[in-house]
Short mmCIF file of C-alpha atoms in Angstrom, two decimals:
data_model
loop_
_atom_site.label_atom_id
_atom_site.label_comp_id
_atom_site.label_asym_id
_atom_site.label_seq_id
_atom_site.Cartn_x
_atom_site.Cartn_y
_atom_site.Cartn_z
CA UNK J 1 -7.08 9.96 -5.96
CA UNK J 2 -9.37 10.97 -9.08
CA UNK J 3 -9.64 14.78 -9.25
CA UNK J 4 -11.70 16.95 -12.05
CA UNK J 5 -10.70 19.29 -15.07
CA UNK J 6 -12.61 21.36 -17.13
CA UNK J 7 -13.90 20.22 -20.61
CA UNK J 8 -15.95 21.90 -23.28
CA UNK J 9 -19.70 21.63 -23.21
CA UNK J 10 -20.67 18.49 -25.10
CA UNK J 11 -17.61 16.60 -24.26
CA UNK J 12 -16.87 14.56 -21.61
CA UNK J 13 -16.19 15.18 -17.99
CA UNK J 14 -12.60 14.49 -17.60
CA UNK J 15 -10.88 12.93 -14.41
CA UNK J 16 -7.90 13.14 -14.08
CA UNK J 17 -5.96 10.44 -11.65
CA UNK J 18 -2.95 11.12 -9.74
CA UNK J 19 -1.06 7.67 -9.34
CA UNK J 20 2.46 6.08 -9.12
CA UNK J 21 4.83 2.51 -8.99
CA UNK J 22 6.03 0.83 -11.84
CA UNK J 23 4.09 0.49 -15.12
CA UNK J 24 4.48 -3.35 -15.22
CA UNK J 25 3.12 -3.96 -11.31
CA UNK J 26 0.46 -6.05 -11.18
CA UNK J 27 -1.62 -3.03 -9.36
CA UNK J 28 -0.55 -0.62 -12.07
CA UNK J 29 -2.41 -2.72 -14.97
CA UNK J 30 -5.34 -3.46 -12.60
CA UNK J 31 -5.38 0.20 -12.30
CA UNK J 32 -5.59 0.27 -16.02
CA UNK J 33 -8.08 -1.80 -16.47
CA UNK J 34 -10.28 -0.30 -13.64
CA UNK J 35 -9.70 3.05 -16.16
CA UNK J 36 -10.65 1.49 -19.47
CA UNK J 37 -13.87 -0.25 -18.10
CA UNK J 38 -15.41 2.90 -16.73
CA UNK J 39 -14.31 4.83 -19.41
CA UNK J 40 -15.80 2.25 -21.61
CA UNK J 41 -19.67 2.04 -19.59
CA UNK J 42 -19.52 5.72 -19.05
CA UNK J 43 -19.67 5.99 -23.04
CA UNK J 44 -18.24 10.00 -23.50
CA UNK J 45 -20.12 10.71 -19.96
CA UNK J 46 -16.65 11.12 -18.13
CA UNK J 47 -13.17 9.91 -19.60
CA UNK J 48 -11.08 9.24 -16.95
CA UNK J 49 -6.74 10.13 -17.62
CA UNK J 50 -4.43 8.57 -16.04
CA UNK J 51 -1.00 10.48 -14.63
CA UNK J 52 1.56 7.90 -13.37
CA UNK J 53 4.17 7.99 -11.59
CA UNK J 54 3.35 10.76 -9.18
CA UNK J 55 3.15 13.78 -11.74
CA UNK J 56 0.57 15.31 -10.33
CA UNK J 57 1.31 13.91 -6.47
CA UNK J 58 3.85 11.67 -5.21
CA UNK J 59 2.79 8.39 -2.75
CA UNK J 60 3.23 10.69 0.25
CA UNK J 61 -0.05 12.38 -0.78
CA UNK J 62 -2.58 9.94 -1.73
CA UNK J 63 -3.20 9.02 1.63
CA UNK J 64 -5.90 -7.72 4.26
CA UNK J 65 -9.33 -7.78 3.08
CA UNK J 66 -11.06 -8.24 6.11
CA UNK J 67 -10.22 -4.37 7.34
CA UNK J 68 -12.28 -3.39 4.15
CA UNK J 69 -15.48 -5.20 5.01
CA UNK J 70 -18.43 -4.49 7.21
CA UNK J 71 -18.07 -2.55 10.61
CA UNK J 72 -14.02 -1.93 9.85
CA UNK J 73 -15.21 -0.68 6.65
CA UNK J 74 -17.68 1.69 7.50
CA UNK J 75 -14.93 3.24 10.03
CA UNK J 76 -12.35 3.72 7.71
CA UNK J 77 -15.17 5.07 4.83
CA UNK J 78 -16.38 7.66 7.78
CA UNK J 79 -13.08 9.17 8.30
CA UNK J 80 -12.24 9.55 4.26
CA UNK J 81 -14.88 11.44 4.26
CA UNK J 82 -14.11 13.15 6.65
CA UNK J 83 -11.21 14.13 4.62
CA UNK J 84 -13.79 15.23 1.68
CA UNK J 85 -12.32 11.37 0.14
CA UNK J 86 -14.75 8.85 -1.22
CA UNK J 87 -13.37 5.06 -1.05
CA UNK J 88 -13.97 4.04 -5.04
CA UNK J 89 -11.78 0.38 -4.51
CA UNK J 90 -8.88 -0.71 -2.19
CA UNK J 91 -6.61 -3.38 -3.97
CA UNK J 92 -4.07 -4.99 -2.35
CA UNK J 93 -0.65 -5.53 -2.45
CA UNK J 94 1.87 -8.44 -1.32
CA UNK J 95 3.59 -7.86 2.66
CA UNK J 96 6.54 -5.38 3.31
CA UNK J 97 9.51 -7.37 3.54
CA UNK J 98 13.54 -6.40 4.45
CA UNK J 99 16.02 -6.37 1.54
CA UNK J 100 19.60 -6.08 2.89
CA UNK J 101 22.92 -5.50 1.92
CA UNK J 102 24.12 -6.57 5.26
CA UNK J 103 22.87 -10.28 5.53
CA UNK J 104 18.85 -12.29 6.48
CA UNK J 105 17.63 -11.82 9.66
CA UNK J 106 17.31 -14.42 11.98
CA UNK J 107 17.11 -12.76 15.30
CA UNK J 108 16.02 -9.63 16.68
CA UNK J 109 20.51 -8.73 16.88
CA UNK J 110 20.71 -9.06 13.20
CA UNK J 111 17.99 -5.89 13.15
CA UNK J 112 19.64 -3.90 16.53
CA UNK J 113 21.53 -0.87 14.50
CA UNK J 114 20.52 -1.75 11.12
CA UNK J 115 20.55 2.02 9.04
CA UNK J 116 17.23 1.22 7.37
CA UNK J 117 15.74 3.43 4.80
CA UNK J 118 11.93 3.57 5.35
CA UNK J 119 8.93 5.76 4.59
CA UNK J 120 5.68 4.72 7.15
CA UNK J 121 5.84 6.17 10.06
CA UNK J 122 4.47 3.34 12.03
CA UNK J 123 6.90 0.38 10.63
CA UNK J 124 9.44 3.63 11.59
CA UNK J 125 7.81 3.74 15.40
CA UNK J 126 8.43 -0.01 15.24
CA UNK J 127 11.84 -0.59 14.44
CA UNK J 128 12.82 2.18 17.11
CA UNK J 129 11.40 0.11 19.43
CA UNK J 130 13.59 -3.49 17.76
CA UNK J 131 16.46 -0.71 18.34
CA UNK J 132 17.03 -0.84 14.19
CA UNK J 133 18.30 2.90 12.82
CA UNK J 134 15.57 3.89 10.83
CA UNK J 135 16.12 6.86 7.98
CA UNK J 136 12.75 8.67 6.72
CA UNK J 137 15.12 11.06 4.85
CA UNK J 138 15.44 9.21 2.10
CA UNK J 139 12.49 8.73 -0.84
CA UNK J 140 12.18 5.37 -2.21
CA UNK J 141 13.06 6.68 -5.60
CA UNK J 142 17.00 7.00 -4.25
CA UNK J 143 16.81 4.06 -2.00
CA UNK J 144 18.69 2.11 -4.84
CA UNK J 145 21.15 4.71 -4.92
CA UNK J 146 21.64 5.28 -1.37
CA UNK J 147 22.24 1.41 -0.61
CA UNK J 148 24.69 1.53 -3.37
CA UNK J 149 26.33 3.95 -1.87
CA UNK J 150 26.62 2.96 1.56
CA UNK J 151 24.30 5.30 3.02
CA UNK J 152 22.11 2.41 4.36
CA UNK J 153 21.94 -0.75 5.59
CA UNK J 154 18.91 -1.76 4.33
CA UNK J 155 15.07 -1.08 2.89
CA UNK J 156 11.11 -1.92 3.15
CA UNK J 157 9.90 -3.03 0.21
CA UNK J 158 7.40 -5.42 -1.52
CA UNK J 159 8.77 -8.62 -3.21
CA UNK J 160 7.06 -7.46 -6.52
CA UNK J 161 7.99 -3.59 -6.52
CA UNK J 162 11.35 -4.34 -4.54
CA UNK J 163 11.73 -6.46 -7.57
CA UNK J 164 10.70 -3.68 -10.84
CA UNK J 165 13.00 -1.46 -8.57
CA UNK J 166 16.09 -3.29 -8.82
CA UNK J 167 16.42 -2.97 -4.99
CA UNK J 168 17.70 -6.90 -5.11
CA UNK J 169 20.81 -5.64 -7.15
CA UNK J 170 22.41 -3.84 -3.83
CA UNK J 171 20.20 -5.32 -1.50
CA UNK J 172 20.41 -8.66 -1.82
CA UNK J 173 19.36 -10.27 1.23
CA UNK J 174 15.59 -10.55 1.42
CA UNK J 175 13.73 -11.70 4.85
CA UNK J 176 10.35 -12.53 4.15
CA UNK J 177 8.71 -10.50 7.26
CA UNK J 178 5.21 -9.40 6.34
CA UNK J 179 5.67 -6.22 8.56
CA UNK J 180 3.13 -4.50 7.02
CA UNK J 181 0.38 -5.38 3.86
CA UNK J 182 0.51 -2.22 2.07
CA UNK J 183 -2.75 -0.94 0.69
CA UNK J 184 -3.60 1.32 -2.59
CA UNK J 185 -6.68 2.85 -2.03
CA UNK J 186 -8.85 4.30 -5.32
CA UNK J 187 -10.24 7.03 -4.14
CA UNK J 188 -12.23 10.65 -5.71
CA UNK J 189 -12.57 13.89 -4.42
CA UNK J 190 -15.79 13.77 -2.24
CA UNK J 191 -17.62 16.67 -4.14
CA UNK J 192 -16.46 15.62 -7.52
CA UNK J 193 -17.84 12.14 -6.61
CA UNK J 194 -21.62 13.47 -4.84
CA UNK J 195 -21.26 15.55 -8.86
CA UNK J 196 -21.63 12.49 -10.22
CA UNK J 197 -24.84 10.32 -11.65
CA UNK J 198 -25.83 7.60 -9.43
CA UNK J 199 -24.84 5.66 -12.50
CA UNK J 200 -21.71 6.07 -13.13
CA UNK J 201 -20.97 6.19 -9.35
CA UNK J 202 -21.93 2.55 -9.22
CA UNK J 203 -20.05 1.83 -12.34
CA UNK J 204 -17.11 2.71 -11.18
CA UNK J 205 -17.67 0.49 -7.70
CA UNK J 206 -18.34 -2.29 -9.81
CA UNK J 207 -15.52 -1.93 -12.08
CA UNK J 208 -13.64 -1.51 -8.74
CA UNK J 209 -15.14 -4.68 -6.51
CA UNK J 210 -13.50 -6.65 -9.57
CA UNK J 211 -9.99 -4.95 -9.19
CA UNK J 212 -10.36 -5.72 -5.90
CA UNK J 213 -10.90 -9.45 -6.35
CA UNK J 214 -8.15 -9.54 -8.51
CA UNK J 215 -5.65 -7.70 -6.59
CA UNK J 216 -6.25 -10.56 -4.02
CA UNK J 217 -5.31 -13.19 -5.88
CA UNK J 218 -2.31 -11.37 -7.92
CA UNK J 219 -0.66 -10.40 -5.16
CA UNK J 220 -0.17 -13.91 -3.93
CA UNK J 221 0.88 -15.75 -7.44
CA UNK J 222 3.13 -12.73 -8.07
CA UNK J 223 5.02 -12.56 -4.60
CA UNK J 224 6.23 -16.61 -5.38
CA UNK J 225 6.83 -15.70 -9.30
CA UNK J 226 9.49 -12.43 -8.59
CA UNK J 227 11.04 -14.50 -4.73
CA UNK J 228 11.94 -17.30 -7.48
CA UNK J 229 12.81 -14.64 -10.15
CA UNK J 230 15.45 -13.01 -7.13
CA UNK J 231 16.45 -16.09 -6.12
CA UNK J 232 17.77 -16.96 -10.14
CA UNK J 233 19.28 -13.89 -10.34
CA UNK J 234 21.65 -14.32 -7.30
CA UNK J 235 19.20 -13.24 -4.41
CA UNK J 236 18.73 -14.84 -1.16
CA UNK J 237 15.30 -15.41 0.32
CA UNK J 238 14.62 -16.19 3.50
CA UNK J 239 11.86 -17.05 5.83
CA UNK J 240 11.92 -14.66 9.31
CA UNK J 241 12.52 -17.35 12.01
CA UNK J 242 9.00 -18.51 14.33
CA UNK J 243 10.60 -17.01 17.74
CA UNK J 244 11.49 -14.00 16.15
CA UNK J 245 8.67 -12.91 14.19
CA UNK J 246 6.91 -13.24 17.60
CA UNK J 247 9.04 -10.90 19.58
CA UNK J 248 8.34 -8.22 16.47
CA UNK J 249 4.99 -9.07 16.91
CA UNK J 250 5.00 -8.62 20.60
CA UNK J 251 6.50 -4.81 19.90
CA UNK J 252 4.07 -4.39 17.16
CA UNK J 253 0.64 -4.86 19.17
CA UNK J 254 2.13 -1.92 21.12
CA UNK J 255 2.74 0.60 18.62
CA UNK J 256 -0.19 -0.11 17.07
CA UNK J 257 -2.12 0.65 20.90
CA UNK J 258 -0.42 3.31 20.99
CA UNK J 259 -1.44 4.48 17.97
CA UNK J 260 -4.95 3.98 18.92
CA UNK J 261 -4.85 6.18 21.83
CA UNK J 262 -3.36 9.35 19.63
CA UNK J 263 -6.81 8.63 17.62
CA UNK J 264 -9.70 7.97 19.14
CA UNK J 265 -12.60 5.60 20.08
CA UNK J 266 -13.00 4.70 16.07
CA UNK J 267 -9.41 3.74 15.95
CA UNK J 268 -9.46 1.34 18.66
CA UNK J 269 -12.20 -0.20 17.51
CA UNK J 270 -10.46 -0.56 14.24
CA UNK J 271 -7.68 -2.08 16.30
CA UNK J 272 -10.30 -4.56 17.93
CA UNK J 273 -11.80 -5.61 14.97
CA UNK J 274 -8.82 -6.92 13.10
CA UNK J 275 -5.98 -7.40 15.76
CA UNK J 276 -6.13 -11.26 16.22
CA UNK J 277 -7.54 -11.80 19.33
CA UNK J 278 -5.22 -13.88 22.12
CA UNK J 279 -7.27 -17.35 22.62
CA UNK J 280 -8.76 -18.10 25.75
CA UNK J 281 -8.07 -21.61 27.27
CA UNK J 282 -10.99 -23.60 27.91
CA UNK J 283 -11.88 -25.28 30.84
#
């Protein structure tokens, strides 16, 4: 998220960018490319300075692709503006998988009572419905040691991030579940955004579109690469069986419907636009 700071007269306007995530992650590198391109094209009128690693905010403070187009995008933009934020571009990560110290996930029975470290409220609700034992008290930065000490059985993470955070060292059984698809949103304080010249806004949006497209391609390629690397380093990467996936999807539908009911008509419409529709029989 971008927030303003003050500079002396005739100096470029400085915007501080709070970010988090491993610096070698492709999304971090993509974000750096966006910063460099915007700063260069702005020609000294603004200067974006990044504060990585949660120096300004942590992940909880910084509040696939089809959800960010058309009517879905309009709903998301309106919701963000109500929170005084302007969406510049989304960047897409790989799916969230299960890193376990206990074994691969083959059936629902393997999830029951599993002590899973989680940070997402939605996924936590889903784990409760699957009769797991989710723990939201431990931040991601401390989850490696929690698994190493046996405080937990498993954690949730994307393949690429999980590799850079060395999750496979303490939870070598990686089950590809794609329980969710995290999206990193580049946002600007709405008051700051409205104060920027239109051509600067356009530069930010144009460069953002480039990084959005890059992240879509990079996420699949990097996930495939690091699955192989984790396997070569002693991990066991396996796919969730189709029957188990179907049962989890059924539970997920209930979680999302409850979310929509809590958040009103716009949330319900967003869900209708993005959830797969059941097939209809043809007579």
